[in-house]
Amino acid sequence: MAGGPRGVRRARHDGRVKILSIQSSVAYGHVGNSAAVFPLQRLGHEVWPVLTVHFSNHTGYGAWRGPLLAPADVAEVIAGIADRGVLGDADAVLSGYQGDPAMGAVILDAVALVKTANPDAVYCCDPVMGDAGRGMFVRPGIPEFLRDTVVPRADIITPNHFELDFLAGGTTSTLAEVLAAVDAVRATGPRHVLVTSVLHGDVPEGSLEVLAVSDEGAWAVTTPLLPISPNGGGDVTAALYLAHLRTTGSPATALERTIGSVFAVLEATLAAGTREIQLVAAQDAIAAPPASFTARRVR
């Protein structure tokens, strides 16, 4: 378990954590906070959701309704939580998609407030920018803002392979290159990196890898590649990895538990034939992660 101010210690007290989660929200479906809050609660953790948008559905449908909240309004909500004198009780801050630098600045201000009140708190950032096959899907300037300003302030980041390559400034196609890219990004600040949707020369056809890297070493889990790519899977992954890492202090254990649960959710989604991830249907696999995958040490 990493020590020092940038390490991730175990949660206090009874193993339950309190998480300030600043993300989008949808009424129908599961992305952003609508994907992260329920799994965290199902694990028994307290979540304080702060919404950055409240849409009817995720934007993957091509049409949606509802408000984009102004950064000043989001800051007011966080200030109201601070007024309750409870920010020192927060063990972690979690963020996902950041629509513009102004919202990112609000999130970083919240991280600073929480860490001032509780120096043991950590910040987990899912640096949502794009993915392989689609390229960047965020507004111009957001990837650079995440790379140069947000990621260096994070303790934990959960990029996919495409996003890792951007953060590291290169293209990786072997495991050694992926690990070198992770090291380059870790050198900028974050101590824990979870890389999803990893493809390199040693990954069997029809499979994907997920890598967890920390000061203690690096671990990989290989999973079958399912023929679906629903929205919200990354949001669930980031939330679960943060929770399991915070409660166990072990990247390998957190990796196994996270991927066991996420894969079960994706299997349920595939079986249901829906485009919305089946969080409720697969909730037992979230509360009690199946031992479906074993992390192997790769460094």
Short mmCIF file of C-alpha atoms in Angstrom, two decimals:
data_model
loop_
_atom_site.label_atom_id
_atom_site.label_comp_id
_atom_site.label_asym_id
_atom_site.label_seq_id
_atom_site.Cartn_x
_atom_site.Cartn_y
_atom_site.Cartn_z
CA MET A 1 0.00 0.00 0.00
CA ALA A 2 1.52 3.31 -1.05
CA GLY A 3 2.55 5.61 1.76
CA GLY A 4 3.06 9.34 1.87
CA PRO A 5 0.60 12.10 1.03
CA ARG A 6 -0.01 10.84 -2.51
CA GLY A 7 -0.60 7.23 -1.45
CA VAL A 8 -4.03 5.64 -1.10
CA ARG A 9 -4.61 4.53 2.45
CA ARG A 10 -7.36 2.28 3.64
CA ALA A 11 -10.65 3.91 4.58
CA ARG A 12 -11.18 4.85 8.18
CA HIS A 13 -13.46 3.26 10.72
CA ASP A 14 -15.59 0.39 9.39
CA GLY A 15 -14.26 0.30 5.83
CA ARG A 16 -17.02 2.49 4.46
CA VAL A 17 -15.95 5.54 2.53
CA LYS A 18 -17.56 8.90 1.93
CA ILE A 19 -17.20 10.12 -1.63
CA LEU A 20 -17.95 13.53 -3.12
CA SER A 21 -18.86 12.62 -6.71
CA ILE A 22 -19.01 15.56 -9.14
CA GLN A 23 -20.44 14.30 -12.43
CA SER A 24 -23.29 14.48 -14.92
CA SER A 25 -26.68 12.94 -14.28
CA VAL A 26 -29.41 11.48 -16.49
CA ALA A 27 -33.00 10.63 -15.66
CA TYR A 28 -33.13 7.64 -18.02
CA GLY A 29 -30.22 5.24 -18.09
CA HIS A 30 -26.87 5.11 -16.37
CA VAL A 31 -23.95 7.44 -17.06
CA GLY A 32 -22.01 9.82 -14.84
CA ASN A 33 -23.42 9.99 -11.33
CA SER A 34 -26.38 7.95 -12.55
CA ALA A 35 -23.87 5.13 -13.13
CA ALA A 36 -21.55 5.72 -10.17
CA VAL A 37 -23.79 6.44 -7.19
CA PHE A 38 -25.85 3.25 -7.02
CA PRO A 39 -22.90 0.83 -7.25
CA LEU A 40 -21.06 2.75 -4.54
CA GLN A 41 -24.13 2.72 -2.32
CA ARG A 42 -24.66 -0.96 -3.01
CA LEU A 43 -21.18 -1.53 -1.59
CA GLY A 44 -22.26 0.33 1.53
CA HIS A 45 -20.50 3.63 0.91
CA GLU A 46 -21.84 7.15 1.40
CA VAL A 47 -21.98 9.26 -1.75
CA TRP A 48 -22.59 12.98 -2.02
CA PRO A 49 -23.57 13.46 -5.67
CA VAL A 50 -23.05 16.90 -7.16
CA LEU A 51 -24.55 17.23 -10.65
CA THR A 52 -22.91 19.08 -13.51
CA VAL A 53 -25.79 18.44 -15.95
CA HIS A 54 -29.20 16.87 -15.60
CA PHE A 55 -30.25 15.45 -18.94
CA SER A 56 -33.16 13.26 -19.93
CA ASN A 57 -30.73 10.61 -21.26
CA HIS A 58 -27.11 10.29 -22.32
CA THR A 59 -25.98 12.08 -25.45
CA GLY A 60 -25.22 8.85 -27.29
CA TYR A 61 -28.86 8.79 -28.38
CA GLY A 62 -28.21 11.90 -30.47
CA ALA A 63 -31.03 13.87 -28.81
CA TRP A 64 -31.62 14.83 -25.20
CA ARG A 65 -33.23 17.49 -23.06
CA GLY A 66 -32.41 19.17 -19.80
CA PRO A 67 -30.04 21.74 -18.31
CA LEU A 68 -26.30 22.08 -18.35
CA LEU A 69 -25.56 23.52 -14.93
CA ALA A 70 -23.38 26.61 -14.75
CA PRO A 71 -20.02 26.14 -13.04
CA ALA A 72 -20.97 28.85 -10.53
CA ASP A 73 -24.10 26.90 -9.58
CA VAL A 74 -22.09 23.71 -9.09
CA ALA A 75 -19.65 25.66 -6.93
CA GLU A 76 -22.58 26.90 -4.84
CA VAL A 77 -23.72 23.34 -4.15
CA ILE A 78 -20.21 22.39 -3.04
CA ALA A 79 -20.03 25.53 -0.88
CA GLY A 80 -23.30 24.50 0.74
CA ILE A 81 -21.81 21.12 1.63
CA ALA A 82 -18.79 22.91 3.07
CA ASP A 83 -21.17 25.03 5.16
CA ARG A 84 -22.29 21.84 6.88
CA GLY A 85 -18.73 21.35 8.09
CA VAL A 86 -18.50 17.85 6.65
CA LEU A 87 -15.86 18.10 3.93
CA GLY A 88 -13.31 16.78 6.41
CA ASP A 89 -15.34 13.56 6.55
CA ALA A 90 -14.90 12.94 2.83
CA ASP A 91 -12.42 10.20 1.98
CA ALA A 92 -12.38 10.87 -1.77
CA VAL A 93 -13.48 13.09 -4.62
CA LEU A 94 -14.56 11.42 -7.87
CA SER A 95 -14.99 13.14 -11.23
CA GLY A 96 -15.69 12.02 -14.79
CA TYR A 97 -16.54 13.95 -17.95
CA GLN A 98 -15.60 17.63 -17.69
CA GLY A 99 -17.39 19.70 -20.31
CA ASP A 100 -15.24 22.81 -20.08
CA PRO A 101 -12.21 24.17 -18.18
CA ALA A 102 -14.46 26.31 -15.96
CA MET A 103 -16.16 23.18 -14.63
CA GLY A 104 -12.78 21.54 -14.23
CA ALA A 105 -11.63 24.48 -12.13
CA VAL A 106 -14.66 24.06 -9.86
CA ILE A 107 -13.80 20.38 -9.41
CA LEU A 108 -10.16 21.16 -8.61
CA ASP A 109 -11.27 23.80 -6.10
CA ALA A 110 -13.46 21.16 -4.44
CA VAL A 111 -10.52 18.75 -4.33
CA ALA A 112 -8.41 21.42 -2.64
CA LEU A 113 -11.13 22.10 -0.06
CA VAL A 114 -11.53 18.42 0.76
CA LYS A 115 -7.79 17.80 1.02
CA THR A 116 -7.34 20.83 3.24
CA ALA A 117 -10.00 19.47 5.58
CA ASN A 118 -8.76 15.87 5.30
CA PRO A 119 -5.16 15.45 4.08
CA ASP A 120 -5.74 11.68 3.72
CA ALA A 121 -8.48 12.19 1.11
CA VAL A 122 -7.75 11.26 -2.49
CA TYR A 123 -8.91 12.50 -5.88
CA CYS A 124 -9.91 9.97 -8.54
CA CYS A 125 -10.24 11.39 -12.05
CA ASP A 126 -11.64 9.52 -15.02
CA PRO A 127 -10.09 11.64 -17.81
CA VAL A 128 -12.88 11.23 -20.34
CA MET A 129 -11.71 12.39 -23.77
CA GLY A 130 -12.24 9.75 -26.42
CA ASP A 131 -11.62 6.16 -27.40
CA ALA A 132 -10.13 4.01 -30.14
CA GLY A 133 -12.17 4.07 -33.33
CA ARG A 134 -13.94 7.31 -32.42
CA GLY A 135 -11.05 9.59 -31.60
CA MET A 136 -11.63 12.59 -29.36
CA PHE A 137 -15.27 13.35 -28.64
CA VAL A 138 -14.89 16.27 -26.22
CA ARG A 139 -14.66 19.96 -27.03
CA PRO A 140 -11.34 21.29 -28.38
CA GLY A 141 -9.00 22.23 -25.55
CA ILE A 142 -10.46 19.77 -23.03
CA PRO A 143 -7.88 17.01 -23.65
CA GLU A 144 -5.02 19.44 -23.12
CA PHE A 145 -6.68 20.86 -20.02
CA LEU A 146 -7.08 17.38 -18.55
CA ARG A 147 -3.50 16.41 -19.42
CA ASP A 148 -1.80 19.59 -18.24
CA THR A 149 -3.96 20.75 -15.33
CA VAL A 150 -6.28 18.05 -13.97
CA VAL A 151 -4.36 14.77 -14.21
CA PRO A 152 -1.30 16.14 -12.35
CA ARG A 153 -3.61 16.97 -9.41
CA ALA A 154 -5.16 13.49 -9.25
CA ASP A 155 -4.09 10.60 -7.03
CA ILE A 156 -5.92 7.98 -9.14
CA ILE A 157 -6.75 8.11 -12.85
CA THR A 158 -8.69 5.61 -14.95
CA PRO A 159 -8.01 6.30 -18.65
CA ASN A 160 -8.72 3.87 -21.45
CA HIS A 161 -5.82 2.86 -23.72
CA PHE A 162 -6.55 5.63 -26.22
CA GLU A 163 -6.64 8.26 -23.49
CA LEU A 164 -3.44 6.96 -21.91
CA ASP A 165 -1.62 7.34 -25.23
CA PHE A 166 -2.75 10.97 -25.45
CA LEU A 167 -1.74 11.70 -21.87
CA ALA A 168 1.70 10.17 -22.47
CA GLY A 169 2.14 11.74 -25.90
CA GLY A 170 2.68 8.62 -27.98
CA THR A 171 1.25 5.42 -29.42
CA THR A 172 1.70 2.12 -27.62
CA SER A 173 1.36 -1.38 -29.08
CA THR A 174 3.29 -3.62 -26.68
CA LEU A 175 2.89 -4.24 -22.96
CA ALA A 176 6.30 -2.70 -22.30
CA GLU A 177 5.26 0.44 -24.18
CA VAL A 178 1.96 0.66 -22.28
CA LEU A 179 3.78 0.36 -18.95
CA ALA A 180 6.29 3.01 -20.03
CA ALA A 181 3.40 5.33 -20.95
CA VAL A 182 1.82 4.74 -17.55
CA ASP A 183 5.14 5.57 -15.88
CA ALA A 184 5.38 8.79 -17.87
CA VAL A 185 1.91 9.86 -16.75
CA ARG A 186 2.53 8.79 -13.15
CA ALA A 187 5.62 11.00 -13.14
CA THR A 188 3.32 14.01 -13.58
CA GLY A 189 1.40 13.30 -10.35
CA PRO A 190 -1.06 10.42 -10.07
CA ARG A 191 0.30 7.41 -8.17
CA HIS A 192 -2.40 4.93 -9.18
CA VAL A 193 -3.39 4.33 -12.81
CA LEU A 194 -6.04 1.93 -14.05
CA VAL A 195 -5.96 1.51 -17.84
CA THR A 196 -9.01 -0.04 -19.48
CA SER A 197 -9.57 -1.49 -22.97
CA VAL A 198 -5.89 -2.27 -23.40
CA LEU A 199 -4.83 -3.95 -26.63
CA HIS A 200 -1.22 -4.91 -27.27
CA GLY A 201 0.62 -7.61 -29.16
CA ASP A 202 0.36 -10.21 -26.41
CA VAL A 203 -3.39 -9.88 -25.82
CA PRO A 204 -5.17 -12.90 -27.35
CA GLU A 205 -7.57 -12.22 -30.18
CA GLY A 206 -11.08 -11.62 -28.89
CA SER A 207 -9.79 -10.34 -25.54
CA LEU A 208 -9.00 -7.10 -23.72
CA GLU A 209 -6.73 -6.30 -20.82
CA VAL A 210 -7.11 -3.98 -17.88
CA LEU A 211 -3.94 -2.81 -16.11
CA ALA A 212 -3.49 -1.47 -12.58
CA VAL A 213 -0.19 0.26 -11.84
CA SER A 214 1.07 1.76 -8.58
CA ASP A 215 4.30 2.23 -6.66
CA GLU A 216 4.08 -1.43 -5.63
CA GLY A 217 4.03 -2.82 -9.17
CA ALA A 218 1.71 -3.57 -12.10
CA TRP A 219 -1.05 -6.14 -12.55
CA ALA A 220 -3.19 -7.20 -15.50
CA VAL A 221 -6.52 -8.93 -15.95
CA THR A 222 -7.52 -10.37 -19.33
CA THR A 223 -11.22 -10.59 -20.17
CA PRO A 224 -13.21 -11.74 -23.20
CA LEU A 225 -14.14 -8.92 -25.55
CA LEU A 226 -17.93 -8.73 -25.49
CA PRO A 227 -19.74 -7.50 -28.63
CA ILE A 228 -21.16 -4.42 -26.91
CA SER A 229 -19.88 -0.98 -25.98
CA PRO A 230 -22.56 0.67 -23.85
CA ASN A 231 -22.30 4.13 -22.37
CA GLY A 232 -21.53 4.33 -18.66
CA GLY A 233 -19.23 1.35 -18.32
CA GLY A 234 -16.22 3.56 -17.70
CA ASP A 235 -18.10 5.56 -15.07
CA VAL A 236 -18.93 2.38 -13.15
CA THR A 237 -15.35 1.14 -13.50
CA ALA A 238 -13.84 4.34 -12.07
CA ALA A 239 -16.25 4.39 -9.14
CA LEU A 240 -15.72 0.74 -8.23
CA TYR A 241 -11.93 0.92 -8.56
CA LEU A 242 -11.80 3.96 -6.30
CA ALA A 243 -13.98 2.24 -3.70
CA HIS A 244 -12.12 -1.07 -3.72
CA LEU A 245 -8.70 0.59 -3.72
CA ARG A 246 -9.72 2.85 -0.85
CA THR A 247 -11.04 0.00 1.26
CA THR A 248 -8.38 -2.65 0.55
CA GLY A 249 -5.27 -0.61 -0.23
CA SER A 250 -4.40 -3.30 -2.81
CA PRO A 251 -4.35 -2.44 -6.54
CA ALA A 252 -4.47 -6.15 -7.46
CA THR A 253 -7.50 -6.85 -5.26
CA ALA A 254 -9.23 -3.68 -6.42
CA LEU A 255 -8.60 -4.68 -10.04
CA GLU A 256 -10.01 -8.18 -9.58
CA ARG A 257 -13.12 -6.99 -7.74
CA THR A 258 -13.79 -4.13 -10.14
CA ILE A 259 -13.48 -6.20 -13.30
CA GLY A 260 -15.44 -9.09 -11.80
CA SER A 261 -18.37 -6.76 -11.16
CA VAL A 262 -18.14 -4.76 -14.38
CA PHE A 263 -17.90 -7.87 -16.55
CA ALA A 264 -21.01 -9.29 -14.83
CA VAL A 265 -22.86 -6.03 -15.53
CA LEU A 266 -21.82 -6.15 -19.19
CA GLU A 267 -22.86 -9.80 -19.49
CA ALA A 268 -26.27 -8.92 -18.07
CA THR A 269 -26.51 -6.00 -20.50
CA LEU A 270 -25.65 -8.24 -23.46
CA ALA A 271 -28.21 -10.84 -22.34
CA ALA A 272 -30.89 -8.17 -21.96
CA GLY A 273 -30.25 -6.81 -25.45
CA THR A 274 -30.37 -3.19 -24.24
CA ARG A 275 -28.09 -0.23 -24.77
CA GLU A 276 -28.34 0.80 -21.10
CA ILE A 277 -26.07 -1.03 -18.67
CA GLN A 278 -27.97 -3.35 -16.35
CA LEU A 279 -26.80 -2.03 -12.98
CA VAL A 280 -29.95 -2.95 -11.10
CA ALA A 281 -30.26 -6.41 -12.61
CA ALA A 282 -26.62 -7.18 -11.84
CA GLN A 283 -26.48 -5.49 -8.44
CA ASP A 284 -25.64 -8.68 -6.55
CA ALA A 285 -22.43 -8.93 -8.55
CA ILE A 286 -21.62 -5.39 -7.46
CA ALA A 287 -22.29 -5.99 -3.77
CA ALA A 288 -20.37 -9.29 -3.83
CA PRO A 289 -17.86 -9.17 -6.71
CA PRO A 290 -17.51 -12.59 -8.33
CA ALA A 291 -14.01 -14.06 -8.36
CA SER A 292 -14.13 -14.35 -12.14
CA PHE A 293 -10.65 -13.01 -12.89
CA THR A 294 -7.25 -13.29 -11.28
CA ALA A 295 -4.79 -10.44 -11.56
CA ARG A 296 -1.35 -11.48 -12.72
CA ARG A 297 1.70 -9.47 -11.88
CA VAL A 298 3.36 -8.01 -14.97
CA ARG A 299 6.01 -5.97 -13.15
#
